[in-house]
Amino acid sequence: MKKAVGTRRQDSLSRDRIIDAAIRILDSDGETGLTFQALAKTLATGAGAIYWHVENKNDLLTAACDAVVARTLDAAEGGAMPGATIRALAVGLFDAMDEHPWIGSALARAGGKMPILRILERLGQQVRALGVPQEAEWTTVSAILSYILGVGGQNAANAQFAGQHGLDRSKFLEEVADEWSRLDPDEFPFARSIALYLPQHDDRADFVAGIDLILRGIGMPS
Amino acid sequence: MKKAVGTRRQDSLSRDRIIDAAIRILDSDGETGLTFQALAKTLATGAGAIYWHVENKNDLLTAACDAVVARTLDAAEGGAMPGATIRALAVGLFDAMDEHPWIGSALARAGGKMPILRILERLGQQVRALGVPQEAEWTTVSAILSYILGVGGQNAANAQFAGQHGLDRSKFLEEVADEWSRLDPDEFPFARSIALYLPQHDDRADFVAGIDLILRGIGMPS
DNA sequence: ACCTGAACACCGTTCAAGT
DNA sequence: ACCTGAACACCGTTCAAGT
């Protein structure tokens, strides 16, 4: 039977199909679940075939991260004001990193590569629209970016740890709070006192509060 | 010959000796250089022996990171004002992460463990001394912490990438700037315009500027 | 040009056996 | 209690051979 023109073979490999499969594995099994064997099996191919389309594992991880980041940034609703748009971008990224914790560590390893660059660009355009003086642009943008990456990294570490020990988020926080509350009161007064607050705190709200703190620092009323 | 009382056998293994050796390897050969084989060779012992003193590789990495962080925090000169002390702590950590880039990624993987906790505590005490309202304490401290961790993570990624490609810092930045300046002007106007500034920028000054931004956000004049 | 899958190199971790 | 070092399991990457 003759194939219709333009019909792609369903089973042909491509960079995009590999990246899609990688994302699915990362989402369901976490970072440790993504191996070339598992990926090859999912794609019904040999492990070596993947290397025709992808440089190495880091390249794959960065590409998978970039795909999700690009989608996320596109979906972020821009508010009327630049400040609101920055907040929307940040919150969009937070939610994405919360849903796919592996993004946090992928971003940390991505250096100046695409996913980072994409975020930087979007933030930069808004900071510029905000009317920040030119000398302060880079400082402002990289501060917001670093903050977002820092939160994402911690989030990834927590998710990883919780996953390894079969704890859900709230059990995990209780665990940490419990540990902190047993610290030496003379050496760790702050951590001890904050421990009580930990289990009931709202990560997302705290994250936004941090963004607002930075925006206030550049003179944006919040 | 009888050993003097209190003299420890020079060649006996201990957690501290293992951690010291690990730090030396990490500093000279980077994260990829630290293997249990290499460590065992340095310590003139078997790979398995290390497991008597250390849980696993992640534990070792976290412990090594904590040792350096503890030293760094102790060495940070407290200024007269809490704001100056926060700045000093942050800069101390920046310099440590610059000197030992592996700390950045170790911190990212450390979850709520000791090195993070130690930083949190010191920052927390200063934020408290600053007179930040109680409800804002956690937000403030975790914003500063996340920012520091974000910067450290990026720094580690850059160092890793540069090391892999045999570039020093300035060559690396030129490389990135060159890449960015060739981006599509319609899609990446901000990154392109900032590329010119990149090679001549001062990481450390930018880092401090970010800290000041956050401090200004909580109402601290800088 | 693209795919196959066995083989290689390497590494974290375990464990039976020693002292 | 602490150490030895061989063995195991696993994984990223390569490559000769296929289509």
Short mmCIF file of C-alpha atoms (C1' of nucleotides) in Angstrom, two decimals:
data_model
loop_
_atom_site.label_atom_id
_atom_site.label_comp_id
_atom_site.label_asym_id
_atom_site.label_seq_id
_atom_site.Cartn_x
_atom_site.Cartn_y
_atom_site.Cartn_z
CA MET A 1 0.00 0.00 0.00
CA LYS A 2 1.28 3.39 -0.95
CA LYS A 3 1.81 5.96 1.76
CA ALA A 4 0.00 9.28 1.40
CA VAL A 5 2.29 12.15 0.51
CA GLY A 6 3.54 13.99 3.57
CA THR A 7 2.61 11.16 5.90
CA ARG A 8 5.45 10.54 8.26
CA ARG A 9 6.17 7.01 9.31
CA GLN A 10 4.71 6.75 12.77
CA ASP A 11 7.71 4.88 14.04
CA SER A 12 10.52 7.00 12.64
CA LEU A 13 12.86 8.47 15.20
CA SER A 14 13.41 12.20 15.47
CA ARG A 15 14.88 14.63 17.97
CA ASP A 16 11.41 15.79 18.93
CA ARG A 17 10.05 12.33 19.52
CA ILE A 18 13.07 11.54 21.68
CA ILE A 19 12.61 14.70 23.70
CA ASP A 20 8.92 14.00 24.18
CA ALA A 21 9.62 10.50 25.39
CA ALA A 22 12.33 11.81 27.71
CA ILE A 23 9.91 14.30 29.25
CA ARG A 24 7.35 11.58 29.85
CA ILE A 25 9.93 9.39 31.57
CA LEU A 26 11.29 12.27 33.64
CA ASP A 27 7.79 13.18 34.76
CA SER A 28 6.82 9.67 35.75
CA ASP A 29 10.09 8.25 37.08
CA GLY A 30 12.20 11.28 37.91
CA GLU A 31 15.76 12.01 36.94
CA THR A 32 17.09 8.61 37.93
CA GLY A 33 14.48 6.98 35.71
CA LEU A 34 15.84 8.52 32.55
CA THR A 35 18.39 6.11 31.11
CA PHE A 36 19.23 5.47 27.49
CA GLN A 37 18.07 1.90 27.94
CA ALA A 38 14.67 2.95 29.26
CA LEU A 39 14.40 5.59 26.59
CA ALA A 40 15.33 3.14 23.84
CA LYS A 41 12.77 0.69 25.11
CA THR A 42 10.02 3.32 25.13
CA LEU A 43 10.94 4.32 21.61
CA ALA A 44 11.30 0.70 20.48
CA THR A 45 14.80 1.24 19.18
CA GLY A 46 18.41 0.63 20.15
CA ALA A 47 20.23 2.77 22.67
CA GLY A 48 22.78 3.86 20.11
CA ALA A 49 20.15 5.18 17.69
CA ILE A 50 19.37 8.01 20.07
CA TYR A 51 22.88 9.36 19.64
CA TRP A 52 22.16 10.10 16.02
CA HIS A 53 19.71 12.80 17.10
CA VAL A 54 21.12 13.88 20.43
CA GLU A 55 24.66 14.73 21.46
CA ASN A 56 24.65 13.16 24.90
CA LYS A 57 22.58 12.90 28.03
CA ASN A 58 23.20 16.45 29.15
CA ASP A 59 22.13 17.75 25.75
CA LEU A 60 18.97 15.67 26.01
CA LEU A 61 18.20 16.91 29.51
CA THR A 62 18.73 20.52 28.49
CA ALA A 63 16.58 20.08 25.41
CA ALA A 64 13.79 18.48 27.41
CA CYS A 65 14.00 21.31 29.90
CA ASP A 66 13.94 23.88 27.14
CA ALA A 67 10.83 22.37 25.60
CA VAL A 68 8.92 22.70 28.85
CA VAL A 69 10.30 26.18 29.56
CA ALA A 70 9.35 27.42 26.10
CA ARG A 71 5.81 26.13 26.51
CA THR A 72 5.60 27.67 29.96
CA LEU A 73 6.77 31.10 28.89
CA ASP A 74 4.41 31.13 25.95
CA ALA A 75 1.50 30.24 28.18
CA ALA A 76 2.24 32.94 30.76
CA GLU A 77 -0.44 35.56 30.51
CA GLY A 78 1.09 38.98 30.25
CA GLY A 79 -0.58 41.48 32.53
CA ALA A 80 -1.19 45.06 31.51
CA MET A 81 1.81 46.32 33.44
CA PRO A 82 5.37 45.03 33.13
CA GLY A 83 5.49 44.33 36.84
CA ALA A 84 2.48 42.06 36.58
CA THR A 85 4.00 40.31 33.58
CA ILE A 86 7.23 39.63 35.43
CA ARG A 87 5.21 38.18 38.26
CA ALA A 88 3.22 36.06 35.79
CA LEU A 89 6.37 34.75 34.14
CA ALA A 90 7.92 33.90 37.48
CA VAL A 91 4.83 32.18 38.79
CA GLY A 92 4.48 30.24 35.56
CA LEU A 93 8.03 28.98 35.95
CA PHE A 94 7.44 28.15 39.58
CA ASP A 95 4.41 26.07 38.73
CA ALA A 96 6.29 24.32 35.95
CA MET A 97 9.18 23.52 38.28
CA ASP A 98 6.72 22.30 40.85
CA GLU A 99 5.03 20.01 38.36
CA HIS A 100 8.29 18.82 36.81
CA PRO A 101 10.89 19.03 39.59
CA TRP A 102 13.64 17.75 37.28
CA ILE A 103 13.51 21.10 35.48
CA GLY A 104 15.08 22.74 38.50
CA SER A 105 18.24 20.69 38.32
CA ALA A 106 18.30 20.71 34.53
CA LEU A 107 18.27 24.51 34.60
CA ALA A 108 21.06 24.50 37.16
CA ARG A 109 23.19 22.47 34.77
CA ALA A 110 22.22 24.38 31.63
CA GLY A 111 24.78 27.17 31.91
CA GLY A 112 24.08 29.95 29.43
CA LYS A 113 22.18 27.60 27.16
CA MET A 114 18.76 27.97 25.60
CA PRO A 115 16.34 27.44 28.47
CA ILE A 116 18.17 29.98 30.61
CA LEU A 117 18.56 32.33 27.71
CA ARG A 118 14.86 32.15 26.96
CA ILE A 119 13.95 33.09 30.50
CA LEU A 120 16.54 35.85 30.59
CA GLU A 121 15.16 37.34 27.40
CA ARG A 122 11.57 37.42 28.57
CA LEU A 123 12.49 38.90 31.91
CA GLY A 124 14.82 41.37 30.25
CA GLN A 125 12.16 42.70 27.91
CA GLN A 126 9.84 43.34 30.84
CA VAL A 127 12.49 44.92 33.00
CA ARG A 128 13.28 47.19 30.09
CA ALA A 129 9.60 48.04 29.70
CA LEU A 130 9.60 48.88 33.37
CA GLY A 131 11.95 51.74 32.65
CA VAL A 132 14.81 50.55 34.82
CA PRO A 133 17.92 52.65 34.10
CA GLN A 134 20.20 50.98 31.61
CA GLU A 135 23.08 50.38 34.02
CA ALA A 136 20.73 48.57 36.36
CA GLU A 137 19.10 46.33 33.75
CA TRP A 138 21.53 43.46 33.96
CA THR A 139 21.66 43.52 37.75
CA THR A 140 17.91 43.44 37.99
CA VAL A 141 17.37 40.71 35.45
CA SER A 142 20.10 38.44 36.74
CA ALA A 143 18.92 38.92 40.32
CA ILE A 144 15.41 37.79 39.41
CA LEU A 145 16.79 34.94 37.32
CA SER A 146 19.15 33.74 40.06
CA TYR A 147 16.35 33.88 42.58
CA ILE A 148 14.07 31.77 40.38
CA LEU A 149 16.83 29.25 39.70
CA GLY A 150 17.67 29.06 43.39
CA VAL A 151 14.09 28.29 44.36
CA GLY A 152 13.80 25.76 41.55
CA GLY A 153 16.97 24.01 42.61
CA GLN A 154 15.85 23.66 46.21
CA ASN A 155 12.48 22.48 45.05
CA ALA A 156 14.11 19.79 42.93
CA ALA A 157 16.32 18.66 45.81
CA ASN A 158 13.35 18.44 48.14
CA ALA A 159 11.28 16.51 45.63
CA GLN A 160 14.15 14.13 45.00
CA PHE A 161 14.69 13.52 48.71
CA ALA A 162 10.99 13.11 49.40
CA GLY A 163 10.63 10.73 46.48
CA GLN A 164 13.55 8.60 47.63
CA HIS A 165 12.03 8.21 51.06
CA GLY A 166 8.48 7.74 49.91
CA LEU A 167 7.23 10.91 51.55
CA ASP A 168 4.76 13.36 50.12
CA ARG A 169 5.40 17.06 50.39
CA SER A 170 3.66 17.69 53.70
CA LYS A 171 5.21 14.64 55.39
CA PHE A 172 8.56 15.82 54.15
CA LEU A 173 8.12 19.29 55.61
CA GLU A 174 6.98 17.83 58.91
CA GLU A 175 10.12 15.73 58.94
CA VAL A 176 12.34 18.76 58.33
CA ALA A 177 10.46 20.85 60.88
CA ASP A 178 10.83 18.10 63.43
CA GLU A 179 14.56 17.86 62.81
CA TRP A 180 15.03 21.60 63.07
CA SER A 181 13.03 21.87 66.26
CA ARG A 182 15.45 19.49 67.97
CA LEU A 183 18.51 21.59 67.18
CA ASP A 184 20.64 23.17 69.88
CA PRO A 185 18.77 26.35 70.97
CA ASP A 186 21.99 28.28 71.51
CA GLU A 187 23.47 27.51 68.13
CA PHE A 188 20.32 27.48 66.01
CA PRO A 189 17.75 29.80 67.55
CA PHE A 190 16.42 31.06 64.25
CA ALA A 191 16.00 27.67 62.58
CA ARG A 192 14.26 26.36 65.68
CA SER A 193 11.82 29.20 65.84
CA ILE A 194 11.05 29.03 62.16
CA ALA A 195 10.49 25.27 62.29
CA LEU A 196 7.02 25.77 63.75
CA TYR A 197 6.03 27.82 60.76
CA LEU A 198 7.46 25.49 58.13
CA PRO A 199 4.74 22.83 57.79
CA GLN A 200 1.96 25.33 57.31
CA HIS A 201 3.75 27.62 54.90
CA ASP A 202 2.79 28.08 51.27
CA ASP A 203 5.77 27.65 48.95
CA ARG A 204 4.08 29.42 46.12
CA ALA A 205 3.07 32.45 48.16
CA ASP A 206 6.57 32.66 49.61
CA PHE A 207 8.00 32.52 46.14
CA VAL A 208 5.86 35.40 44.94
CA ALA A 209 6.71 37.35 48.06
CA GLY A 210 10.39 36.99 47.16
CA ILE A 211 9.74 38.28 43.65
CA ASP A 212 7.86 41.22 45.09
CA LEU A 213 10.75 41.92 47.42
CA ILE A 214 13.10 42.25 44.47
CA LEU A 215 10.63 44.34 42.49
CA ARG A 216 10.24 46.64 45.46
CA GLY A 217 14.01 46.88 45.59
CA ILE A 218 14.06 48.39 42.13
CA GLY A 219 11.39 50.85 43.12
CA MET A 220 8.27 49.09 41.85
CA PRO A 221 5.34 49.49 44.23
CA SER A 222 3.70 46.10 44.73
CA MET B 1 58.26 1.61 70.62
CA LYS B 2 55.44 2.88 72.76
CA LYS B 3 53.13 5.53 71.36
CA ALA B 4 52.75 8.74 73.35
CA VAL B 5 49.39 9.06 75.05
CA GLY B 6 46.89 10.88 72.88
CA THR B 7 48.90 10.40 69.72
CA ARG B 8 46.61 9.29 66.97
CA ARG B 9 47.93 6.87 64.42
CA GLN B 10 48.74 9.00 61.41
CA ASP B 11 47.28 6.52 58.98
CA SER B 12 44.01 5.68 60.71
CA LEU B 13 40.93 6.46 58.70
CA SER B 14 38.28 8.82 60.03
CA ARG B 15 35.34 10.76 58.70
CA ASP B 16 37.30 13.98 58.89
CA ARG B 17 40.30 12.64 57.02
CA ILE B 18 38.00 11.32 54.32
CA ILE B 19 36.24 14.66 54.02
CA ASP B 20 39.54 16.53 53.85
CA ALA B 21 40.79 14.26 51.09
CA ALA B 22 37.51 14.64 49.23
CA ILE B 23 37.79 18.43 49.37
CA ARG B 24 41.30 18.30 48.00
CA ILE B 25 40.23 16.09 45.11
CA LEU B 26 37.18 18.21 44.38
CA ASP B 27 39.29 21.36 44.33
CA SER B 28 41.93 19.96 42.03
CA ASP B 29 39.91 17.71 39.72
CA GLY B 30 36.35 18.94 40.02
CA GLU B 31 33.22 16.96 40.67
CA THR B 32 33.95 14.31 38.08
CA GLY B 33 37.33 13.71 39.68
CA LEU B 34 35.83 12.55 42.95
CA THR B 35 35.37 8.78 42.76
CA PHE B 36 35.63 6.23 45.52
CA GLN B 37 38.56 4.66 43.71
CA ALA B 38 40.48 7.92 43.54
CA LEU B 39 39.59 8.69 47.13
CA ALA B 40 40.68 5.24 48.30
CA LYS B 41 43.97 5.60 46.48
CA THR B 42 44.64 9.00 48.05
CA LEU B 43 43.86 7.56 51.48
CA ALA B 44 45.81 4.39 50.79
CA THR B 45 42.89 2.16 51.62
CA GLY B 46 40.20 0.10 49.96
CA ALA B 47 37.13 1.66 48.40
CA GLY B 48 34.84 -0.22 50.75
CA ALA B 49 36.54 1.11 53.87
CA ILE B 50 35.19 4.55 53.18
CA TYR B 51 31.65 3.28 53.63
CA TRP B 52 32.37 2.58 57.25
CA HIS B 53 32.62 6.33 57.89
CA VAL B 54 30.37 7.75 55.22
CA GLU B 55 26.86 6.77 54.15
CA ASN B 56 27.25 7.22 50.41
CA LYS B 57 28.58 9.64 47.86
CA ASN B 58 25.89 12.22 48.39
CA ASP B 59 26.52 12.19 52.12
CA LEU B 60 30.21 12.70 51.45
CA LEU B 61 29.59 15.56 49.05
CA THR B 62 27.25 17.27 51.49
CA ALA B 63 29.70 16.82 54.34
CA ALA B 64 32.57 18.23 52.27
CA CYS B 65 30.39 21.17 51.32
CA ASP B 66 29.38 21.71 54.92
CA ALA B 67 32.99 21.77 56.09
CA VAL B 68 33.82 24.56 53.65
CA VAL B 69 30.62 26.46 54.39
CA ALA B 70 31.18 26.29 58.13
CA ARG B 71 34.72 27.63 57.75
CA THR B 72 33.47 30.37 55.44
CA LEU B 73 30.72 31.54 57.75
CA ASP B 74 33.06 31.60 60.72
CA ALA B 75 35.57 33.66 58.80
CA ALA B 76 33.01 36.24 57.63
CA GLU B 77 33.72 39.46 59.46
CA GLY B 78 30.56 40.80 60.98
CA GLY B 79 30.11 44.50 60.35
CA ALA B 80 28.72 46.83 62.96
CA MET B 81 25.26 46.84 61.35
CA PRO B 82 23.19 43.77 60.53
CA GLY B 83 22.94 44.89 56.91
CA ALA B 84 26.71 44.95 56.59
CA THR B 85 26.95 41.55 58.21
CA ILE B 86 24.45 40.05 55.78
CA ARG B 87 26.49 41.50 52.95
CA ALA B 88 29.67 40.07 54.45
CA LEU B 89 28.14 36.63 54.84
CA ALA B 90 26.87 36.67 51.28
CA VAL B 91 30.15 37.85 49.83
CA GLY B 92 32.04 35.28 51.85
CA LEU B 93 29.86 32.56 50.39
CA PHE B 94 30.23 33.96 46.91
CA ASP B 95 34.01 33.90 47.18
CA ALA B 96 33.93 30.36 48.55
CA MET B 97 31.70 29.21 45.69
CA ASP B 98 33.98 30.95 43.26
CA GLU B 99 37.04 29.23 44.67
CA HIS B 100 35.33 25.84 45.00
CA PRO B 101 32.69 25.75 42.25
CA TRP B 102 31.57 22.25 43.28
CA ILE B 103 30.03 23.82 46.40
CA GLY B 104 27.36 25.39 44.24
CA SER B 105 26.03 22.09 42.99
CA ALA B 106 26.56 20.36 46.31
CA LEU B 107 24.38 23.00 47.97
CA ALA B 108 21.75 22.55 45.29
CA ARG B 109 21.57 18.86 46.14
CA ALA B 110 21.74 19.31 49.91
CA GLY B 111 18.02 19.86 50.55
CA GLY B 112 17.37 21.06 54.08
CA LYS B 113 20.62 19.52 55.33
CA MET B 114 23.40 21.04 57.40
CA PRO B 115 25.19 23.36 54.99
CA ILE B 116 21.93 25.01 53.97
CA LEU B 117 20.72 25.09 57.53
CA ARG B 118 23.92 26.72 58.68
CA ILE B 119 23.55 29.51 56.12
CA LEU B 120 19.88 29.94 56.89
CA GLU B 121 20.62 30.30 60.58
CA ARG B 122 23.28 32.95 60.15
CA LEU B 123 21.18 34.94 57.73
CA GLY B 124 18.14 34.53 59.95
CA GLN B 125 19.88 35.93 63.00
CA GLN B 126 20.92 39.00 61.08
CA VAL B 127 17.54 39.54 59.48
CA ARG B 128 16.06 39.32 62.95
CA ALA B 129 18.59 41.84 64.24
CA LEU B 130 17.55 44.07 61.40
CA GLY B 131 14.12 44.32 62.95
CA VAL B 132 12.17 42.87 60.06
CA PRO B 133 8.57 42.21 61.16
CA GLN B 134 8.08 38.62 62.25
CA GLU B 135 5.73 37.64 59.43
CA ALA B 136 8.31 38.82 56.91
CA GLU B 137 11.30 37.05 58.44
CA TRP B 138 10.98 33.78 56.59
CA THR B 139 10.24 35.45 53.28
CA THR B 140 13.27 37.68 53.61
CA VAL B 141 15.67 34.97 54.69
CA SER B 142 14.57 32.44 52.11
CA ALA B 143 14.70 35.06 49.36
CA ILE B 144 18.31 35.89 50.18
CA LEU B 145 19.16 32.21 50.52
CA SER B 146 17.53 31.29 47.22
CA TYR B 147 19.32 34.11 45.49
CA ILE B 148 22.69 32.98 46.82
CA LEU B 149 22.03 29.38 45.87
CA GLY B 150 20.90 30.43 42.41
CA VAL B 151 24.07 32.40 41.77
CA GLY B 152 26.19 29.56 43.13
CA GLY B 153 24.47 27.03 40.92
CA GLN B 154 25.02 29.05 37.77
CA ASN B 155 28.59 29.66 38.77
CA ALA B 156 29.15 25.93 39.19
CA ALA B 157 27.59 25.20 35.80
CA ASN B 158 29.73 27.80 34.09
CA ALA B 159 32.90 26.55 35.75
CA GLN B 160 32.06 22.98 34.78
CA PHE B 161 31.40 23.92 31.18
CA ALA B 162 34.51 26.09 30.95
CA GLY B 163 36.61 23.35 32.50
CA GLN B 164 35.32 20.74 30.08
CA HIS B 165 36.23 22.90 27.12
CA GLY B 166 39.54 24.08 28.48
CA LEU B 167 38.47 27.71 28.64
CA ASP B 168 39.26 30.16 31.38
CA ARG B 169 36.58 32.46 32.72
CA SER B 170 37.10 35.37 30.35
CA LYS B 171 37.34 33.15 27.27
CA PHE B 172 34.15 31.47 28.37
CA LEU B 173 32.30 34.76 28.71
CA GLU B 174 33.54 35.90 25.33
CA GLU B 175 32.23 32.66 23.88
CA VAL B 176 28.79 33.20 25.42
CA ALA B 177 28.71 36.85 24.43
CA ASP B 178 29.61 35.90 20.88
CA GLU B 179 26.85 33.31 20.76
CA TRP B 180 24.28 35.72 22.14
CA SER B 181 25.24 38.49 19.76
CA ARG B 182 24.39 36.26 16.81
CA LEU B 183 20.84 35.58 17.99
CA ASP B 184 17.82 36.66 16.01
CA PRO B 185 17.32 40.39 16.78
CA ASP B 186 13.53 40.11 16.67
CA GLU B 187 13.32 37.21 19.04
CA PHE B 188 16.20 38.03 21.38
CA PRO B 189 16.67 41.80 21.48
CA PHE B 190 17.53 41.93 25.16
CA ALA B 191 20.08 39.10 25.17
CA ARG B 192 21.76 40.59 22.12
CA SER B 193 22.06 44.02 23.63
CA ILE B 194 23.35 42.68 26.91
CA ALA B 195 25.93 40.50 25.17
CA LEU B 196 28.20 43.48 24.64
CA TYR B 197 28.29 44.12 28.36
CA LEU B 198 28.89 40.51 29.40
CA PRO B 199 32.66 40.10 28.93
CA GLN B 200 33.54 43.18 30.92
CA HIS B 201 31.13 42.65 33.77
CA ASP B 202 32.20 41.86 37.32
CA ASP B 203 30.41 38.81 38.71
CA ARG B 204 31.20 39.70 42.26
CA ALA B 205 29.96 43.29 41.98
CA ASP B 206 26.79 42.06 40.26
CA PHE B 207 26.25 39.58 43.04
CA VAL B 208 26.52 42.24 45.72
CA ALA B 209 24.22 44.50 43.73
CA GLY B 210 21.61 41.73 43.79
CA ILE B 211 21.94 41.40 47.55
CA ASP B 212 21.53 45.15 47.91
CA LEU B 213 18.45 45.00 45.72
CA ILE B 214 16.82 42.55 48.10
CA LEU B 215 17.92 44.50 51.17
CA ARG B 216 16.47 47.64 49.65
CA GLY B 217 13.26 45.68 49.06
CA ILE B 218 12.89 45.13 52.80
CA GLY B 219 13.47 48.79 53.45
CA MET B 220 17.17 48.79 54.24
CA PRO B 221 18.93 51.82 52.79
CA SER B 222 22.10 50.70 51.05
"C1'" DA C 1 21.45 8.70 6.18
"C1'" DC C 2 19.89 6.26 9.86
"C1'" DC C 3 19.46 2.28 12.88
"C1'" DT C 4 20.95 -2.06 15.69
"C1'" DG C 5 22.67 -4.01 19.69
"C1'" DA C 6 26.61 -5.98 21.54
"C1'" DA C 7 30.77 -4.40 23.80
"C1'" DC C 8 33.51 -1.17 26.59
"C1'" DA C 9 34.80 1.74 30.27
"C1'" DC C 10 33.64 3.40 34.46
"C1'" DC C 11 31.64 3.92 38.89
"C1'" DG C 12 28.80 3.48 43.27
"C1'" DT C 13 27.85 0.01 46.40
"C1'" DT C 14 28.00 -4.56 48.66
"C1'" DC C 15 29.93 -8.26 51.08
"C1'" DA C 16 32.56 -12.31 52.52
"C1'" DA C 17 36.72 -12.61 54.56
"C1'" DG C 18 40.30 -10.79 57.31
"C1'" DT C 19 42.56 -8.36 61.67
"C1'" DA D 1 35.25 -2.32 65.44
"C1'" DC D 2 37.32 -1.46 61.35
"C1'" DC D 3 39.50 -2.60 56.96
"C1'" DT D 4 40.36 -5.18 52.33
"C1'" DG D 5 39.49 -5.71 47.65
"C1'" DA D 6 37.16 -8.49 44.53
"C1'" DA D 7 32.55 -8.81 42.62
"C1'" DC D 8 28.07 -6.91 41.18
"C1'" DA D 9 24.81 -4.02 39.04
"C1'" DC D 10 24.12 -0.32 36.28
"C1'" DC D 11 24.77 3.17 32.92
"C1'" DG D 12 26.64 6.48 29.31
"C1'" DT D 13 28.91 6.04 25.13
"C1'" DT D 14 31.08 3.82 21.09
"C1'" DC D 15 31.31 1.26 16.99
"C1'" DA D 16 31.31 -2.38 13.49
"C1'" DA D 17 27.80 -4.05 10.94
"C1'" DG D 18 23.46 -3.66 8.78
"C1'" DT D 19 19.62 -1.33 5.67
#
